Amino acid sequence: MRTIVSRLINSRSSVSRLSAITASGNGRYLSTDSNKVDEPLKVEEAETVNVPPPPSEKLLVLGGNGFVGSHVCREALDRGLTVASLSRSGRSSLRDSWANNVIWHQGNLLSSDSWKEALDGVTAVISCVGGFGSNSYMYKINGTANINAIRAASEKGVKRFVYISAADFGVANYLLQGYYEGKRAAETELLTRYPYGGVILRPGFIYGTRTVGGMKLPLGVIGSPMEMVLQHAKPLSQLPLVGPLFTPPVNVTVVAKVAVRAATDPVFPPGIVDVHGILRYSQKSR
């Protein structure tokens, strides 16, 4: 009987000691008197740890030294992206300070061996490649060159691809057959290769200050008033034959803003975005 009582006493004292230790770990010290509780322990501030920011996304702009492409590069830099450009002439002739922050590559999309290294580390591509000329030339520049880029980017594992195409202009489609056939062929390839990460922008006339041979052409003088009028005339654009002529112009900075957002925002819906969609997305904050 004495042995049993002794064990109970020892067990009770062990539990008391364990409770005191546990309570002290929680920031309170208990005295031997169960009715007294000491003041809570002061906790020092946690040490600040410098965590490096996540790696920046890298954007490759095809035709980055052109009218639209240069605005895309500048918009992407403003968003903190690493920006590279690929074009046949290489570095832009623009002397603006932002151009020094772009990685300039020289290459020809019609010759795969001359430019594929530009895709190294790239997470998204925006193509501004296009041109005018004979029907065969227009198909090659607007179609074949972009198709080559889309296939190479897909094989390289690039996540998103944005293609700046063009809106239909009815009769103009027949006058510029090679241009539009090339654009539509590239669109088909993009939707096939990038069903979830491919975005096609179809602006109409793109206006802004264009630099040609050192001379600045303020196309906004014409484009801005037309945009203000025609963006509210969407029903007219549905008219047969002449409807496409009522497609509103769009500012180049708006196209650049939406293109960069489409290339970097994973929830931006894939598919074709017409000029009215471009204007709508430009008004939404990311």
mmCIF file of C-alpha atoms in Angstrom:
data_model
loop_
_atom_site.group_PDB
_atom_site.id
_atom_site.type_symbol
_atom_site.label_atom_id
_atom_site.label_comp_id
_atom_site.label_asym_id
_atom_site.label_seq_id
_atom_site.Cartn_x
_atom_site.Cartn_y
_atom_site.Cartn_z
ATOM 1 C CA MET A 1 0.000 0.000 0.000
ATOM 2 C CA ARG A 2 2.846 2.385 0.868
ATOM 3 C CA THR A 3 4.499 1.559 -2.450
ATOM 4 C CA ILE A 4 1.336 2.535 -4.365
ATOM 5 C CA VAL A 5 0.980 5.845 -2.498
ATOM 6 C CA SER A 6 4.674 6.634 -3.068
ATOM 7 C CA ARG A 7 4.308 6.056 -6.793
ATOM 8 C CA LEU A 8 1.238 8.314 -6.956
ATOM 9 C CA ILE A 9 3.117 11.123 -5.174
ATOM 10 C CA ASN A 10 6.143 10.814 -7.465
ATOM 11 C CA SER A 11 3.880 10.743 -10.531
ATOM 12 C CA ARG A 12 2.045 13.884 -9.386
ATOM 13 C CA SER A 13 5.271 15.774 -8.816
ATOM 14 C CA SER A 14 6.543 14.764 -12.284
ATOM 15 C CA VAL A 15 3.355 16.052 -13.899
ATOM 16 C CA SER A 16 3.711 19.340 -11.996
ATOM 17 C CA ARG A 17 7.279 19.772 -13.215
ATOM 18 C CA LEU A 18 6.209 18.937 -16.809
ATOM 19 C CA SER A 19 3.377 21.476 -16.623
ATOM 20 C CA ALA A 20 5.738 24.154 -15.412
ATOM 21 C CA ILE A 21 8.192 23.449 -18.230
ATOM 22 C CA THR A 22 5.423 23.437 -20.848
ATOM 23 C CA ALA A 23 3.931 26.675 -19.552
ATOM 24 C CA SER A 24 7.320 28.326 -19.575
ATOM 25 C CA GLY A 25 7.699 27.351 -23.251
ATOM 26 C CA ASN A 26 4.460 29.191 -23.973
ATOM 27 C CA GLY A 27 5.824 32.385 -22.526
ATOM 28 C CA ARG A 28 4.526 32.027 -18.901
ATOM 29 C CA TYR A 29 6.373 30.789 -15.791
ATOM 30 C CA LEU A 30 4.261 29.108 -13.105
ATOM 31 C CA SER A 31 5.330 29.280 -9.485
ATOM 32 C CA THR A 32 4.996 26.395 -7.048
ATOM 33 C CA ASP A 33 1.902 28.098 -5.770
ATOM 34 C CA SER A 34 -0.864 27.163 -8.244
ATOM 35 C CA ASN A 35 -2.667 30.442 -7.515
ATOM 36 C CA LYS A 36 0.203 32.640 -8.815
ATOM 37 C CA VAL A 37 1.197 33.275 -12.364
ATOM 38 C CA ASP A 38 4.278 35.288 -13.277
ATOM 39 C CA GLU A 39 4.261 38.042 -15.904
ATOM 40 C CA PRO A 40 4.314 36.886 -19.550
ATOM 41 C CA LEU A 41 7.706 36.682 -21.205
ATOM 42 C CA LYS A 42 8.455 39.507 -23.639
ATOM 43 C CA VAL A 43 8.976 38.273 -27.208
ATOM 44 C CA GLU A 44 11.576 40.004 -29.340
ATOM 45 C CA GLU A 45 10.795 40.944 -32.934
ATOM 46 C CA ALA A 46 11.621 38.323 -35.546
ATOM 47 C CA GLU A 47 14.733 38.944 -37.586
ATOM 48 C CA THR A 48 14.032 40.259 -41.093
ATOM 49 C CA VAL A 49 15.220 37.910 -43.833
ATOM 50 C CA ASN A 50 15.973 39.318 -47.264
ATOM 51 C CA VAL A 51 14.261 37.030 -49.764
ATOM 52 C CA PRO A 52 15.294 37.600 -53.396
ATOM 53 C CA PRO A 53 12.440 38.541 -55.765
ATOM 54 C CA PRO A 54 11.144 35.892 -58.166
ATOM 55 C CA PRO A 55 13.010 35.675 -61.474
ATOM 56 C CA SER A 56 11.790 38.166 -64.067
ATOM 57 C CA GLU A 57 9.882 37.005 -67.105
ATOM 58 C CA LYS A 58 11.702 37.364 -70.404
ATOM 59 C CA LEU A 59 9.809 38.665 -73.402
ATOM 60 C CA LEU A 60 10.988 38.368 -77.000
ATOM 61 C CA VAL A 61 9.545 40.969 -79.380
ATOM 62 C CA LEU A 62 9.747 40.036 -83.037
ATOM 63 C CA GLY A 63 10.193 43.243 -85.006
ATOM 64 C CA GLY A 64 10.995 45.226 -81.874
ATOM 65 C CA ASN A 65 12.650 48.072 -83.750
ATOM 66 C CA GLY A 66 9.542 48.899 -85.800
ATOM 67 C CA PHE A 67 6.699 51.317 -85.120
ATOM 68 C CA VAL A 68 4.535 48.926 -83.079
ATOM 69 C CA GLY A 69 7.395 46.779 -81.822
ATOM 70 C CA SER A 70 9.292 49.682 -80.255
ATOM 71 C CA HIS A 71 6.206 50.662 -78.255
ATOM 72 C CA VAL A 72 5.794 47.043 -77.144
ATOM 73 C CA CYS A 73 9.417 46.969 -75.931
ATOM 74 C CA ARG A 74 8.971 50.182 -73.980
ATOM 75 C CA GLU A 75 5.719 48.996 -72.374
ATOM 76 C CA ALA A 76 7.320 45.707 -71.341
ATOM 77 C CA LEU A 77 10.324 47.485 -69.812
ATOM 78 C CA ASP A 78 7.973 49.737 -67.864
ATOM 79 C CA ARG A 79 6.430 46.588 -66.380
ATOM 80 C CA GLY A 80 9.797 45.342 -65.178
ATOM 81 C CA LEU A 81 10.277 42.584 -67.753
ATOM 82 C CA THR A 82 13.506 41.469 -69.326
ATOM 83 C CA VAL A 83 13.061 42.396 -72.992
ATOM 84 C CA ALA A 84 14.778 41.107 -76.118
ATOM 85 C CA SER A 85 14.100 41.985 -79.727
ATOM 86 C CA LEU A 86 14.715 40.106 -82.960
ATOM 87 C CA SER A 87 14.722 41.774 -86.369
ATOM 88 C CA ARG A 88 16.644 41.686 -89.617
ATOM 89 C CA SER A 89 18.402 44.963 -88.858
ATOM 90 C CA GLY A 90 19.181 44.225 -85.203
ATOM 91 C CA ARG A 91 19.507 47.205 -82.880
ATOM 92 C CA SER A 92 16.981 50.002 -83.188
ATOM 93 C CA SER A 93 18.095 53.318 -84.665
ATOM 94 C CA LEU A 94 16.081 55.091 -81.961
ATOM 95 C CA ARG A 95 18.208 57.065 -79.532
ATOM 96 C CA ASP A 96 15.719 56.940 -76.665
ATOM 97 C CA SER A 97 17.214 55.836 -73.337
ATOM 98 C CA TRP A 98 14.931 52.783 -73.015
ATOM 99 C CA ALA A 99 16.570 51.220 -76.093
ATOM 100 C CA ASN A 100 19.739 50.649 -74.047
ATOM 101 C CA ASN A 101 17.825 48.220 -71.819
ATOM 102 C CA VAL A 102 16.741 45.915 -74.659
ATOM 103 C CA ILE A 103 18.736 42.872 -75.742
ATOM 104 C CA TRP A 104 18.952 43.279 -79.533
ATOM 105 C CA HIS A 105 19.255 40.217 -81.773
ATOM 106 C CA GLN A 106 19.751 40.258 -85.527
ATOM 107 C CA GLY A 107 18.226 37.437 -87.554
ATOM 108 C CA ASN A 108 15.852 36.437 -90.311
ATOM 109 C CA LEU A 109 12.731 34.433 -89.442
ATOM 110 C CA LEU A 110 12.894 32.862 -92.912
ATOM 111 C CA SER A 111 16.285 31.359 -91.998
ATOM 112 C CA SER A 112 15.898 29.267 -88.849
ATOM 113 C CA ASP A 113 19.614 28.891 -88.157
ATOM 114 C CA SER A 114 20.140 32.627 -87.752
ATOM 115 C CA TRP A 115 17.905 33.373 -84.784
ATOM 116 C CA LYS A 116 16.790 30.402 -82.670
ATOM 117 C CA GLU A 117 19.264 31.228 -79.897
ATOM 118 C CA ALA A 118 17.193 34.369 -79.305
ATOM 119 C CA LEU A 119 14.546 32.088 -77.750
ATOM 120 C CA ASP A 120 16.820 30.993 -74.896
ATOM 121 C CA GLY A 121 15.147 31.692 -71.545
ATOM 122 C CA VAL A 122 12.122 33.320 -73.184
ATOM 123 C CA THR A 123 8.740 32.872 -71.463
ATOM 124 C CA ALA A 124 6.584 34.760 -74.002
ATOM 125 C CA VAL A 125 6.785 36.090 -77.559
ATOM 126 C CA ILE A 126 5.003 39.008 -79.202
ATOM 127 C CA SER A 127 5.217 39.147 -82.987
ATOM 128 C CA CYS A 128 4.878 42.506 -84.720
ATOM 129 C CA VAL A 129 6.281 41.162 -87.983
ATOM 130 C CA GLY A 130 4.502 42.173 -91.175
ATOM 131 C CA GLY A 131 4.999 44.044 -94.415
ATOM 132 C CA PHE A 132 3.714 45.011 -97.827
ATOM 133 C CA GLY A 133 4.863 44.316 -101.367
ATOM 134 C CA SER A 134 3.975 41.769 -104.021
ATOM 135 C CA ASN A 135 1.460 39.078 -103.090
ATOM 136 C CA SER A 136 4.171 36.421 -102.804
ATOM 137 C CA TYR A 137 6.354 38.689 -100.663
ATOM 138 C CA MET A 138 3.461 39.669 -98.391
ATOM 139 C CA TYR A 139 2.489 36.042 -97.841
ATOM 140 C CA LYS A 140 6.082 35.170 -96.995
ATOM 141 C CA ILE A 141 6.569 38.034 -94.496
ATOM 142 C CA ASN A 142 3.132 37.983 -92.879
ATOM 143 C CA GLY A 143 2.582 34.240 -93.119
ATOM 144 C CA THR A 144 5.678 32.040 -93.473
ATOM 145 C CA ALA A 145 7.935 34.130 -91.215
ATOM 146 C CA ASN A 146 5.405 34.141 -88.382
ATOM 147 C CA ILE A 147 4.602 30.455 -88.838
ATOM 148 C CA ASN A 148 8.311 29.663 -88.473
ATOM 149 C CA ALA A 149 8.440 31.722 -85.281
ATOM 150 C CA ILE A 150 5.341 30.075 -83.815
ATOM 151 C CA ARG A 151 6.673 26.569 -84.483
ATOM 152 C CA ALA A 152 10.121 27.342 -83.081
ATOM 153 C CA ALA A 153 8.686 28.939 -79.930
ATOM 154 C CA SER A 154 6.363 25.990 -79.374
ATOM 155 C CA GLU A 155 9.195 23.480 -79.759
ATOM 156 C CA LYS A 156 11.322 25.549 -77.364
ATOM 157 C CA GLY A 157 8.602 25.394 -74.702
ATOM 158 C CA VAL A 158 7.676 29.093 -74.707
ATOM 159 C CA LYS A 159 4.466 29.445 -72.683
ATOM 160 C CA ARG A 160 2.616 32.260 -74.457
ATOM 161 C CA PHE A 161 2.605 33.764 -77.945
ATOM 162 C CA VAL A 162 0.853 36.976 -78.994
ATOM 163 C CA TYR A 163 0.468 37.799 -82.670
ATOM 164 C CA ILE A 164 -0.436 41.321 -83.781
ATOM 165 C CA SER A 165 -2.479 40.628 -86.904
ATOM 166 C CA ALA A 166 -4.933 42.909 -88.713
ATOM 167 C CA ALA A 167 -8.666 43.496 -88.940
ATOM 168 C CA ASP A 168 -10.543 42.613 -92.107
ATOM 169 C CA PHE A 169 -11.208 45.547 -94.402
ATOM 170 C CA GLY A 170 -13.579 43.978 -96.900
ATOM 171 C CA VAL A 171 -12.471 45.050 -100.377
ATOM 172 C CA ALA A 172 -8.913 45.643 -99.137
ATOM 173 C CA ASN A 173 -8.635 41.914 -98.445
ATOM 174 C CA TYR A 174 -8.777 41.276 -102.196
ATOM 175 C CA LEU A 175 -6.450 44.124 -103.108
ATOM 176 C CA LEU A 176 -3.890 42.915 -100.560
ATOM 177 C CA GLN A 177 -4.526 39.212 -100.989
ATOM 178 C CA GLY A 178 -1.051 38.003 -100.048
ATOM 179 C CA TYR A 179 -1.073 40.199 -96.929
ATOM 180 C CA TYR A 180 -4.329 38.847 -95.531
ATOM 181 C CA GLU A 181 -3.800 35.251 -96.631
ATOM 182 C CA GLY A 182 -0.440 35.300 -94.873
ATOM 183 C CA LYS A 183 -1.961 36.803 -91.720
ATOM 184 C CA ARG A 184 -4.746 34.218 -91.590
ATOM 185 C CA ALA A 185 -2.325 31.324 -92.188
ATOM 186 C CA ALA A 186 -0.217 32.504 -89.240
ATOM 187 C CA GLU A 187 -3.339 32.825 -87.092
ATOM 188 C CA THR A 188 -4.352 29.248 -87.895
ATOM 189 C CA GLU A 189 -0.902 27.978 -86.944
ATOM 190 C CA LEU A 190 -0.973 29.910 -83.672
ATOM 191 C CA LEU A 191 -4.379 28.615 -82.635
ATOM 192 C CA THR A 192 -3.205 25.081 -83.426
ATOM 193 C CA ARG A 193 0.108 25.273 -81.579
ATOM 194 C CA TYR A 194 -1.122 27.470 -78.706
ATOM 195 C CA PRO A 195 -4.765 26.603 -77.986
ATOM 196 C CA TYR A 196 -4.402 27.853 -74.385
ATOM 197 C CA GLY A 197 -1.616 30.420 -74.600
ATOM 198 C CA GLY A 198 -2.063 32.012 -78.002
ATOM 199 C CA VAL A 199 -3.611 35.463 -78.441
ATOM 200 C CA ILE A 200 -4.326 37.190 -81.758
ATOM 201 C CA LEU A 201 -4.885 40.943 -81.772
ATOM 202 C CA ARG A 202 -6.715 42.345 -84.794
ATOM 203 C CA PRO A 203 -6.420 46.134 -84.729
ATOM 204 C CA GLY A 204 -7.416 48.307 -87.646
ATOM 205 C CA PHE A 205 -5.429 51.411 -88.512
ATOM 206 C CA ILE A 206 -2.783 51.927 -85.792
ATOM 207 C CA TYR A 207 -1.900 55.544 -85.207
ATOM 208 C CA GLY A 208 0.715 57.383 -83.196
ATOM 209 C CA THR A 209 3.870 59.357 -83.828
ATOM 210 C CA ARG A 210 5.840 57.390 -86.388
ATOM 211 C CA THR A 211 9.499 58.167 -87.079
ATOM 212 C CA VAL A 212 10.500 57.846 -90.730
ATOM 213 C CA GLY A 213 14.021 58.784 -91.749
ATOM 214 C CA GLY A 214 14.490 61.057 -88.761
ATOM 215 C CA MET A 215 11.177 62.776 -89.434
ATOM 216 C CA LYS A 216 8.268 62.372 -87.013
ATOM 217 C CA LEU A 217 4.831 61.892 -88.529
ATOM 218 C CA PRO A 218 1.980 62.695 -86.066
ATOM 219 C CA LEU A 219 -0.564 60.177 -87.334
ATOM 220 C CA GLY A 220 -2.649 60.856 -84.246
ATOM 221 C CA VAL A 221 -3.867 64.068 -85.829
ATOM 222 C CA ILE A 222 -5.994 61.888 -88.110
ATOM 223 C CA GLY A 223 -6.366 58.714 -86.080
ATOM 224 C CA SER A 224 -7.482 60.131 -82.749
ATOM 225 C CA PRO A 225 -10.595 61.984 -83.993
ATOM 226 C CA MET A 226 -11.554 59.006 -86.165
ATOM 227 C CA GLU A 227 -11.268 56.678 -83.172
ATOM 228 C CA MET A 228 -13.504 58.878 -81.040
ATOM 229 C CA VAL A 229 -16.217 58.820 -83.693
ATOM 230 C CA LEU A 230 -15.989 55.239 -84.961
ATOM 231 C CA GLN A 231 -15.642 53.442 -81.635
ATOM 232 C CA HIS A 232 -19.285 54.351 -81.010
ATOM 233 C CA ALA A 233 -20.357 53.214 -84.471
ATOM 234 C CA LYS A 234 -19.922 49.473 -83.980
ATOM 235 C CA PRO A 235 -23.266 48.580 -85.662
ATOM 236 C CA LEU A 236 -22.030 50.202 -88.874
ATOM 237 C CA SER A 237 -19.070 47.822 -88.994
ATOM 238 C CA GLN A 238 -21.545 44.951 -89.426
ATOM 239 C CA LEU A 239 -22.833 46.300 -92.736
ATOM 240 C CA PRO A 240 -22.079 44.119 -95.789
ATOM 241 C CA LEU A 241 -19.113 45.138 -97.947
ATOM 242 C CA VAL A 242 -18.621 48.637 -96.484
ATOM 243 C CA GLY A 243 -18.886 47.655 -92.818
ATOM 244 C CA PRO A 244 -15.146 47.036 -92.265
ATOM 245 C CA LEU A 245 -14.435 50.605 -93.375
ATOM 246 C CA PHE A 246 -16.016 51.762 -90.099
ATOM 247 C CA THR A 247 -13.473 49.885 -87.961
ATOM 248 C CA PRO A 248 -12.103 52.459 -85.512
ATOM 249 C CA PRO A 249 -8.374 53.271 -85.481
ATOM 250 C CA VAL A 250 -6.454 52.496 -82.303
ATOM 251 C CA ASN A 251 -3.501 54.180 -80.622
ATOM 252 C CA VAL A 252 -0.212 52.291 -80.819
ATOM 253 C CA THR A 253 0.291 52.624 -77.051
ATOM 254 C CA VAL A 254 -3.040 50.864 -76.501
ATOM 255 C CA VAL A 255 -2.020 47.984 -78.771
ATOM 256 C CA ALA A 256 1.310 47.692 -76.947
ATOM 257 C CA LYS A 257 -0.343 47.718 -73.523
ATOM 258 C CA VAL A 258 -2.815 44.962 -74.402
ATOM 259 C CA ALA A 259 -0.164 42.891 -76.201
ATOM 260 C CA VAL A 260 2.163 42.887 -73.173
ATOM 261 C CA ARG A 261 -0.710 42.087 -70.851
ATOM 262 C CA ALA A 262 -1.805 39.186 -73.077
ATOM 263 C CA ALA A 263 1.763 37.858 -73.098
ATOM 264 C CA THR A 264 2.250 37.988 -69.324
ATOM 265 C CA ASP A 265 -1.182 37.538 -67.746
ATOM 266 C CA PRO A 266 -1.954 33.789 -67.439
ATOM 267 C CA VAL A 267 -5.696 34.446 -67.115
ATOM 268 C CA PHE A 268 -5.892 36.523 -70.291
ATOM 269 C CA PRO A 269 -8.219 34.456 -72.505
ATOM 270 C CA PRO A 270 -6.701 32.876 -75.616
ATOM 271 C CA GLY A 271 -8.101 33.429 -79.102
ATOM 272 C CA ILE A 272 -8.885 36.386 -81.341
ATOM 273 C CA VAL A 273 -9.383 39.911 -79.966
ATOM 274 C CA ASP A 274 -10.881 42.477 -82.350
ATOM 275 C CA VAL A 275 -10.372 46.226 -82.144
ATOM 276 C CA HIS A 276 -13.319 46.710 -79.780
ATOM 277 C CA GLY A 277 -11.876 44.042 -77.489
ATOM 278 C CA ILE A 278 -8.471 45.744 -77.607
ATOM 279 C CA LEU A 279 -10.029 49.040 -76.511
ATOM 280 C CA ARG A 280 -11.971 47.264 -73.765
ATOM 281 C CA TYR A 281 -8.942 45.429 -72.358
ATOM 282 C CA SER A 282 -6.872 48.624 -72.389
ATOM 283 C CA GLN A 283 -9.337 50.189 -69.952
ATOM 284 C CA LYS A 284 -9.064 47.335 -67.475
ATOM 285 C CA SER A 285 -6.404 47.428 -64.810
ATOM 286 C CA ARG A 286 -4.432 44.242 -64.450
#
